[in-house]
């Protein structure tokens, strides 16, 4: 077994989003990474692979890094599974980070899983929290994550292998502006095995931006359930969402009734939300739905049944007709036109 | 003839869950288990490909003895064969260990063209195995497809990748990861259920495979669960009283507190 | 005692076509305890239940409110072989046994009793006589379409003046050249409005004066076959119940089902199989009402406690559970007996009588537990109650069941 003491420093894969800017999630992770690095008395290192990487470095330097290791090359403009994996793996072998954190994004998850496999180390995804603890070993990273459909919390360690790796979702941590002294920029030469990619792109790809407001990114979510009774009533949710830049979601029933498309389902077989505010209109609160909303900071529930289970998980309980209340809210938002 | 394999996992139905205090793992005895919901989409894709192009489709699962009924369920859907990778020593494996075992399984199978998985499991939801298996077998992983065509020795897919929609061509063998709601999983038919129990499930235990790097799942998994706790969904539960207008006003106050504002519609 | 399904290869698997039953294995399988632990039965129940919850439950209130039969739903049912549960595989059916049939009907009825009735009447009253008494030609002609629900089957016996008293039927088929001419009418025919194939029990008179009761296979497209109005019923409203009128309907010779004079026997044996279906239906309805009651009583808070903590309510739940368990065991027993070709007349009469009785009682108590909400159409409880009532009446009233049972007892079959 390798000598674990050889592994030092906290690394953050600082993803560049759409070859345009530093991913906000990466900046948030740097905030937490600074905290870990301070406690360990080690360095916080940002890893950047991009085209014209230099342009992103000043912003990163505002977020508490001691060192930035970067590569700049045309072939790094877009994520490429072979190139990125090979490069990052080589860097890990060279620098031996103790902790390696990734944003939980399409790229972050893919890369983290592959690197973890190559390093024969553990990877914990979508952690809720990170801390350092002596309880199970010397200053081990203790990760906290939900499991079993969100009903249970588990704490996980990676005691015997390095690096200790995690992916972290957007909104878990907060960005912190800290400028360290003597930040080092280390430019690495891009030299990558030019073996042909097994995946051939035919024709020209078309730009297809993902919709900016998906449920899991949305700060304000309006949930609709069977208690809205009719399709017309349910449609008022869309209207209210439009007027407030909110996002509509719901339970299984509205999908079956044809009021709402499948991808807006919130819950165990749908999406989870991480909103600041979630309002549930006419939703009973079956566990299958509830597990998708527990990460919302504030929950308001409206249902005419005082014994609806949703009230147990709500911050504000309103016993009333969801339709009436929806109408009332809509009136307020429409009136000043 | 194309050989399709679908990886499935049996997971607990998430109603009443108890944790084993010693291992931190879920006590799997005596609770309702189901095929991981995401895997149903993978099975449906596989069956669709087989129906369109011919070939053989096998469901593979790594799990305790009770996972067998999930394989029967797959057979009942029309899957041709089933492989049950089962051994006490594999218990409590994390994703890395799971990948190691699956690598051995596929090295033994040799003749695989398409391996399909769902996006994540409802119990551990790591989503890592497809990527790690792609590394282990050194075959490309394709995710987020919206159409796929099988040609001679390769596939043509349309997929979303980053902010692009691409048409790609990939030589077999490949790994496919299917997202939720990609298709409509079929129901079990009575005839299918009957036939499912007439088939033989192939069992692979530790001795059948050659797992040099694998020793006891629980002790050698790189990650270790040290504590588990039920999430208490404790919230304020503050009841808002008053007339309907009072209630509406209170909601508006909360909306404002959260910095959510009106968007001006039309001209101002 | 049979082995529980531990390994994949051995273990009890109920055989297919009843005539080809491996009697020895079936004998073992007939032990009721095996049903609950048998993996195949578990998977069957799970598969049908999942289908029922996804497809049937959402539609059930509409089916009841608007009294509709959906051909869309029929197609979905065909995909899972629900229209050909016992039909041999060579005709496109699932060729399953009686227990699989009972569980399928129970699970469908738990979701939507009307659909349960459509399916059970088709399988037991329409299809079963063809499987049992049909000639190869008749089977080849009718079973394939029936197996896939392309055509629905029904059974017509009851007449305005002949309900419990079957021998009073008036329909008469007079023998003519190459067939019979049928005149008369039938009432309360289940699936009447949707059936393409109808098994009709009728009096007959041959050219040389022989008389008796026969079973005929009719096609709704036959000249003179008229479907009457659809009855508005208290419950089972998604099941089409109509009168059928026969005005000089020509029945060709090849449409006689079984030996000509066996009509009464065919009717009675067919009803035996039908009654198993009804017992399973009633069981499913009662099960649904019971599940709702348990859930509601745990969630409904009054006087600062869930109402389940009051014995007035929890005792009701205990009674429901006990009745369900008893009814279910009796259904399993009848199915197991049928699997090994035992005569089920007495036991199935008991099972139908008992299942339908407890279904009425349980659905009634379920409404009571839900209080005001139980009375509202927003919840399905009142529909369960209305649906359950039919089970004590059709395919032989409870009174007839008791006559059958007592006759058997007094004949020495105690």
Tab-separated table of N, CA and C in Angstrom, chain A residues 162-249:
chain	number	residue	atom	x	y	z
A	162	UNK	N	-5.969	6.855	-1.873
A	162	UNK	CA	-5.910	8.295	-2.185
A	162	UNK	C	-5.962	8.482	-3.689
A	163	UNK	N	-6.467	9.635	-4.161
A	163	UNK	CA	-7.049	10.704	-3.334
A	163	UNK	C	-8.446	10.334	-2.814
A	164	UNK	N	-8.889	11.092	-1.782
A	164	UNK	CA	-10.263	10.939	-1.320
A	164	UNK	C	-11.080	11.840	-2.227
A	165	UNK	N	-12.031	11.235	-2.946
A	165	UNK	CA	-12.711	12.001	-3.997
A	165	UNK	C	-14.192	12.170	-3.736
A	166	UNK	N	-14.699	13.337	-4.148
A	166	UNK	CA	-16.140	13.602	-4.029
A	166	UNK	C	-16.642	14.423	-5.197
A	167	UNK	N	-17.919	14.298	-5.465
A	167	UNK	CA	-18.555	15.283	-6.342
A	167	UNK	C	-19.574	16.033	-5.494
A	168	UNK	N	-19.745	17.294	-5.849
A	168	UNK	CA	-20.584	18.168	-5.027
A	168	UNK	C	-21.565	18.916	-5.924
A	169	UNK	N	-22.841	18.933	-5.537
A	169	UNK	CA	-23.815	19.613	-6.386
A	169	UNK	C	-23.846	21.111	-6.137
A	170	UNK	N	-24.329	21.783	-7.136
A	170	UNK	CA	-24.481	23.233	-7.085
A	170	UNK	C	-25.338	23.624	-5.898
A	171	UNK	N	-24.919	24.646	-5.192
A	171	UNK	CA	-25.741	25.144	-4.097
A	171	UNK	C	-25.465	24.498	-2.763
A	172	UNK	N	-24.561	23.520	-2.732
A	172	UNK	CA	-24.262	22.873	-1.455
A	172	UNK	C	-23.400	23.785	-0.584
A	173	UNK	N	-22.428	24.401	-1.212
A	173	UNK	CA	-21.540	25.303	-0.450
A	173	UNK	C	-21.652	26.721	-0.997
A	174	UNK	N	-21.016	27.655	-0.289
A	174	UNK	CA	-21.083	29.050	-0.748
A	174	UNK	C	-19.740	29.521	-1.259
A	175	UNK	N	-19.812	30.379	-2.248
A	175	UNK	CA	-18.575	30.977	-2.751
A	175	UNK	C	-17.992	31.883	-1.670
A	176	UNK	N	-16.662	31.928	-1.611
A	176	UNK	CA	-16.035	32.861	-0.655
A	176	UNK	C	-14.911	33.579	-1.356
A	177	UNK	N	-14.927	34.881	-1.259
A	177	UNK	CA	-13.807	35.606	-1.874
A	177	UNK	C	-12.694	35.764	-0.854
A	178	UNK	N	-11.591	35.122	-1.186
A	178	UNK	CA	-10.395	35.193	-0.337
A	178	UNK	C	-9.212	35.262	-1.288
A	179	UNK	N	-8.335	36.199	-1.078
A	179	UNK	CA	-7.155	36.226	-1.959
A	179	UNK	C	-5.930	35.860	-1.144
A	180	UNK	N	-5.323	34.770	-1.511
A	180	UNK	CA	-4.144	34.317	-0.781
A	180	UNK	C	-2.893	35.019	-1.281
A	181	UNK	N	-1.861	34.980	-0.471
A	181	UNK	CA	-0.599	35.592	-0.904
A	181	UNK	C	0.184	34.588	-1.730
A	182	UNK	N	0.984	35.090	-2.626
A	182	UNK	CA	1.910	34.248	-3.406
A	182	UNK	C	1.245	33.089	-4.116
A	183	UNK	N	0.195	33.405	-4.849
A	183	UNK	CA	-0.468	32.339	-5.597
A	183	UNK	C	0.416	31.900	-6.746
A	184	UNK	N	0.581	30.604	-6.868
A	184	UNK	CA	1.446	30.077	-7.922
A	184	UNK	C	0.610	29.598	-9.104
A	185	UNK	N	1.041	30.006	-10.292
A	185	UNK	CA	0.380	29.477	-11.488
A	185	UNK	C	1.351	28.513	-12.140
A	186	UNK	N	0.926	27.271	-12.268
A	186	UNK	CA	1.804	26.274	-12.875
A	186	UNK	C	1.216	25.832	-14.206
A	187	UNK	N	1.874	26.225	-15.286
A	187	UNK	CA	1.363	25.818	-16.595
A	187	UNK	C	2.000	24.499	-16.992
A	188	UNK	N	1.177	23.536	-17.346
A	188	UNK	CA	1.708	22.243	-17.770
A	188	UNK	C	1.613	22.137	-19.292
A	189	UNK	N	2.548	21.462	-19.837
A	189	UNK	CA	2.539	21.240	-21.276
A	189	UNK	C	1.461	20.250	-21.656
A	190	UNK	N	0.720	20.607	-22.701
A	190	UNK	CA	-0.296	19.673	-23.164
A	190	UNK	C	0.378	18.647	-24.057
A	191	UNK	N	0.481	17.442	-23.598
A	191	UNK	CA	0.955	16.406	-24.516
A	191	UNK	C	0.076	15.191	-24.326
A	192	UNK	N	-0.725	14.996	-25.315
A	192	UNK	CA	-1.683	13.925	-25.138
A	192	UNK	C	-1.587	12.899	-26.232
A	193	UNK	N	-1.806	11.690	-25.869
A	193	UNK	CA	-1.832	10.577	-26.804
A	193	UNK	C	-2.886	10.851	-27.868
A	194	UNK	N	-2.412	10.951	-29.114
A	194	UNK	CA	-3.343	11.314	-30.177
A	194	UNK	C	-4.048	10.118	-30.795
A	195	UNK	N	-4.248	9.070	-30.035
A	195	UNK	CA	-4.924	7.909	-30.628
A	195	UNK	C	-6.361	8.281	-30.954
A	196	UNK	N	-6.883	7.695	-32.015
A	196	UNK	CA	-8.188	8.130	-32.496
A	196	UNK	C	-9.299	7.896	-31.478
A	197	UNK	N	-10.214	8.803	-31.466
A	197	UNK	CA	-11.358	8.687	-30.586
A	197	UNK	C	-12.301	7.612	-31.113
A	198	UNK	N	-12.756	6.763	-30.231
A	198	UNK	CA	-13.672	5.710	-30.681
A	198	UNK	C	-15.026	6.263	-31.082
A	199	UNK	N	-15.311	7.459	-30.585
A	199	UNK	CA	-16.598	8.067	-30.924
A	199	UNK	C	-16.373	9.075	-32.046
A	200	UNK	N	-16.954	8.819	-33.213
A	200	UNK	CA	-16.790	9.726	-34.348
A	200	UNK	C	-18.026	10.595	-34.470
A	201	UNK	N	-17.766	11.868	-34.610
A	201	UNK	CA	-18.903	12.759	-34.835
A	201	UNK	C	-19.137	12.870	-36.326
A	202	UNK	N	-20.384	12.642	-36.759
A	202	UNK	CA	-20.655	12.797	-38.186
A	202	UNK	C	-21.488	14.056	-38.402
A	203	UNK	N	-21.102	14.767	-39.426
A	203	UNK	CA	-21.806	16.020	-39.704
A	203	UNK	C	-21.408	17.069	-38.696
A	204	UNK	N	-22.165	18.145	-38.658
A	204	UNK	CA	-21.850	19.212	-37.711
A	204	UNK	C	-22.828	19.157	-36.547
A	205	UNK	N	-22.288	19.175	-35.360
A	205	UNK	CA	-23.200	19.189	-34.212
A	205	UNK	C	-23.959	20.502	-34.161
A	206	UNK	N	-25.168	20.460	-33.665
A	206	UNK	CA	-25.911	21.704	-33.513
A	206	UNK	C	-25.889	22.124	-32.054
A	207	UNK	N	-25.880	23.409	-31.868
A	207	UNK	CA	-25.837	23.917	-30.505
A	207	UNK	C	-27.199	23.678	-29.882
A	208	UNK	N	-27.185	23.066	-28.724
A	208	UNK	CA	-28.462	22.793	-28.078
A	208	UNK	C	-28.303	23.119	-26.618
A	209	UNK	N	-28.556	24.370	-26.297
A	209	UNK	CA	-28.394	24.746	-24.909
A	209	UNK	C	-29.486	24.126	-24.073
A	210	UNK	N	-29.077	23.585	-22.968
A	210	UNK	CA	-30.088	22.995	-22.098
A	210	UNK	C	-30.932	24.135	-21.565
A	211	UNK	N	-32.203	23.881	-21.328
A	211	UNK	CA	-33.047	24.965	-20.817
A	211	UNK	C	-32.454	25.513	-19.527
A	212	UNK	N	-32.395	26.830	-19.415
A	212	UNK	CA	-31.674	27.422	-18.290
A	212	UNK	C	-32.334	27.096	-16.965
A	213	UNK	N	-33.624	26.950	-16.995
A	213	UNK	CA	-34.256	26.708	-15.717
A	213	UNK	C	-34.779	25.284	-15.645
A	214	UNK	N	-34.000	24.385	-15.164
A	214	UNK	CA	-34.536	23.049	-14.918
A	214	UNK	C	-34.900	22.971	-13.438
A	215	UNK	N	-35.684	21.980	-13.128
A	215	UNK	CA	-36.171	21.864	-11.761
A	215	UNK	C	-35.058	21.890	-10.727
A	216	UNK	N	-34.009	21.121	-10.972
A	216	UNK	CA	-32.996	21.004	-9.919
A	216	UNK	C	-32.174	22.276	-9.773
A	217	UNK	N	-32.221	23.163	-10.761
A	217	UNK	CA	-31.473	24.420	-10.651
A	217	UNK	C	-32.356	25.548	-10.142
A	218	UNK	N	-33.623	25.317	-10.114
A	218	UNK	CA	-34.548	26.413	-9.884
A	218	UNK	C	-34.630	26.855	-8.439
A	219	UNK	N	-34.690	28.177	-8.253
A	219	UNK	CA	-34.730	28.712	-6.891
A	219	UNK	C	-36.148	28.816	-6.361
A	220	UNK	N	-37.102	28.869	-7.274
A	220	UNK	CA	-38.487	29.019	-6.856
A	220	UNK	C	-39.305	27.988	-7.624
A	221	UNK	N	-39.871	27.044	-6.891
A	221	UNK	CA	-40.611	25.979	-7.561
A	221	UNK	C	-42.058	25.952	-7.087
A	222	UNK	N	-42.951	25.796	-8.042
A	222	UNK	CA	-44.377	25.715	-7.728
A	222	UNK	C	-44.826	24.299	-8.057
A	223	UNK	N	-45.281	23.589	-7.043
A	223	UNK	CA	-45.674	22.210	-7.269
A	223	UNK	C	-47.184	22.049	-7.325
A	224	UNK	N	-47.646	21.271	-8.286
A	224	UNK	CA	-49.084	21.068	-8.392
A	224	UNK	C	-49.442	19.603	-8.242
A	225	UNK	N	-50.545	19.359	-7.590
A	225	UNK	CA	-50.985	17.983	-7.395
A	225	UNK	C	-52.440	17.814	-7.771
A	226	UNK	N	-52.959	16.694	-7.382
A	226	UNK	CA	-54.315	16.352	-7.746
A	226	UNK	C	-55.340	17.308	-7.173
A	227	UNK	N	-54.988	17.953	-6.083
A	227	UNK	CA	-55.912	18.880	-5.431
A	227	UNK	C	-56.265	20.098	-6.264
A	228	UNK	N	-55.584	20.276	-7.385
A	228	UNK	CA	-55.953	21.399	-8.248
A	228	UNK	C	-57.153	21.032	-9.126
A	229	UNK	N	-57.492	19.781	-9.100
A	229	UNK	CA	-58.733	19.242	-9.683
A	229	UNK	C	-58.835	19.253	-11.204
A	230	UNK	N	-58.618	20.395	-11.828
A	230	UNK	CA	-58.788	20.407	-13.290
A	230	UNK	C	-57.532	20.889	-13.995
A	231	UNK	N	-57.492	20.603	-15.285
A	231	UNK	CA	-56.346	21.005	-16.098
A	231	UNK	C	-56.259	22.530	-16.163
A	232	UNK	N	-57.410	23.181	-16.293
A	232	UNK	CA	-57.421	24.646	-16.348
A	232	UNK	C	-56.798	25.229	-15.099
A	233	UNK	N	-57.158	24.674	-13.966
A	233	UNK	CA	-56.579	25.160	-12.712
A	233	UNK	C	-55.084	24.931	-12.701
A	234	UNK	N	-54.673	23.766	-13.125
A	234	UNK	CA	-53.249	23.449	-13.119
A	234	UNK	C	-52.479	24.417	-14.007
A	235	UNK	N	-53.115	24.784	-15.103
A	235	UNK	CA	-52.441	25.713	-16.017
A	235	UNK	C	-52.133	27.049	-15.371
A	236	UNK	N	-52.895	27.390	-14.344
A	236	UNK	CA	-52.617	28.659	-13.660
A	236	UNK	C	-51.239	28.634	-13.004
A	237	UNK	N	-50.799	27.439	-12.675
A	237	UNK	CA	-49.455	27.314	-12.099
A	237	UNK	C	-48.405	27.781	-13.090
A	238	UNK	N	-48.580	27.374	-14.316
A	238	UNK	CA	-47.608	27.777	-15.349
A	238	UNK	C	-47.590	29.298	-15.476
A	239	UNK	N	-48.796	29.851	-15.400
A	239	UNK	CA	-48.929	31.298	-15.525
A	239	UNK	C	-48.203	31.986	-14.375
A	240	UNK	N	-48.445	31.507	-13.166
A	240	UNK	CA	-47.800	32.109	-11.998
A	240	UNK	C	-46.289	31.962	-12.089
A	241	UNK	N	-45.851	30.812	-12.572
A	241	UNK	CA	-44.409	30.566	-12.707
A	241	UNK	C	-43.804	31.551	-13.700
A	242	UNK	N	-44.525	31.761	-14.754
A	242	UNK	CA	-44.025	32.668	-15.789
A	242	UNK	C	-43.868	34.080	-15.219
A	243	UNK	N	-44.807	34.494	-14.401
A	243	UNK	CA	-44.771	35.847	-13.867
A	243	UNK	C	-43.733	36.047	-12.773
A	244	UNK	N	-43.208	34.939	-12.250
A	244	UNK	CA	-42.271	35.073	-11.139
A	244	UNK	C	-40.935	34.420	-11.430
A	245	UNK	N	-40.746	34.028	-12.681
A	245	UNK	CA	-39.532	33.298	-13.055
A	245	UNK	C	-39.367	32.038	-12.207
A	246	UNK	N	-40.473	31.428	-11.918
A	246	UNK	CA	-40.439	30.191	-11.147
A	246	UNK	C	-40.495	28.998	-12.087
A	247	UNK	N	-40.501	27.831	-11.505
A	247	UNK	CA	-40.524	26.610	-12.297
A	247	UNK	C	-41.653	25.720	-11.785
A	248	UNK	N	-42.390	25.155	-12.724
A	248	UNK	CA	-43.491	24.279	-12.328
A	248	UNK	C	-43.011	22.850	-12.204
A	249	UNK	N	-43.503	22.182	-11.178
A	249	UNK	CA	-43.229	20.756	-11.028
A	249	UNK	C	-44.477	20.115	-10.453
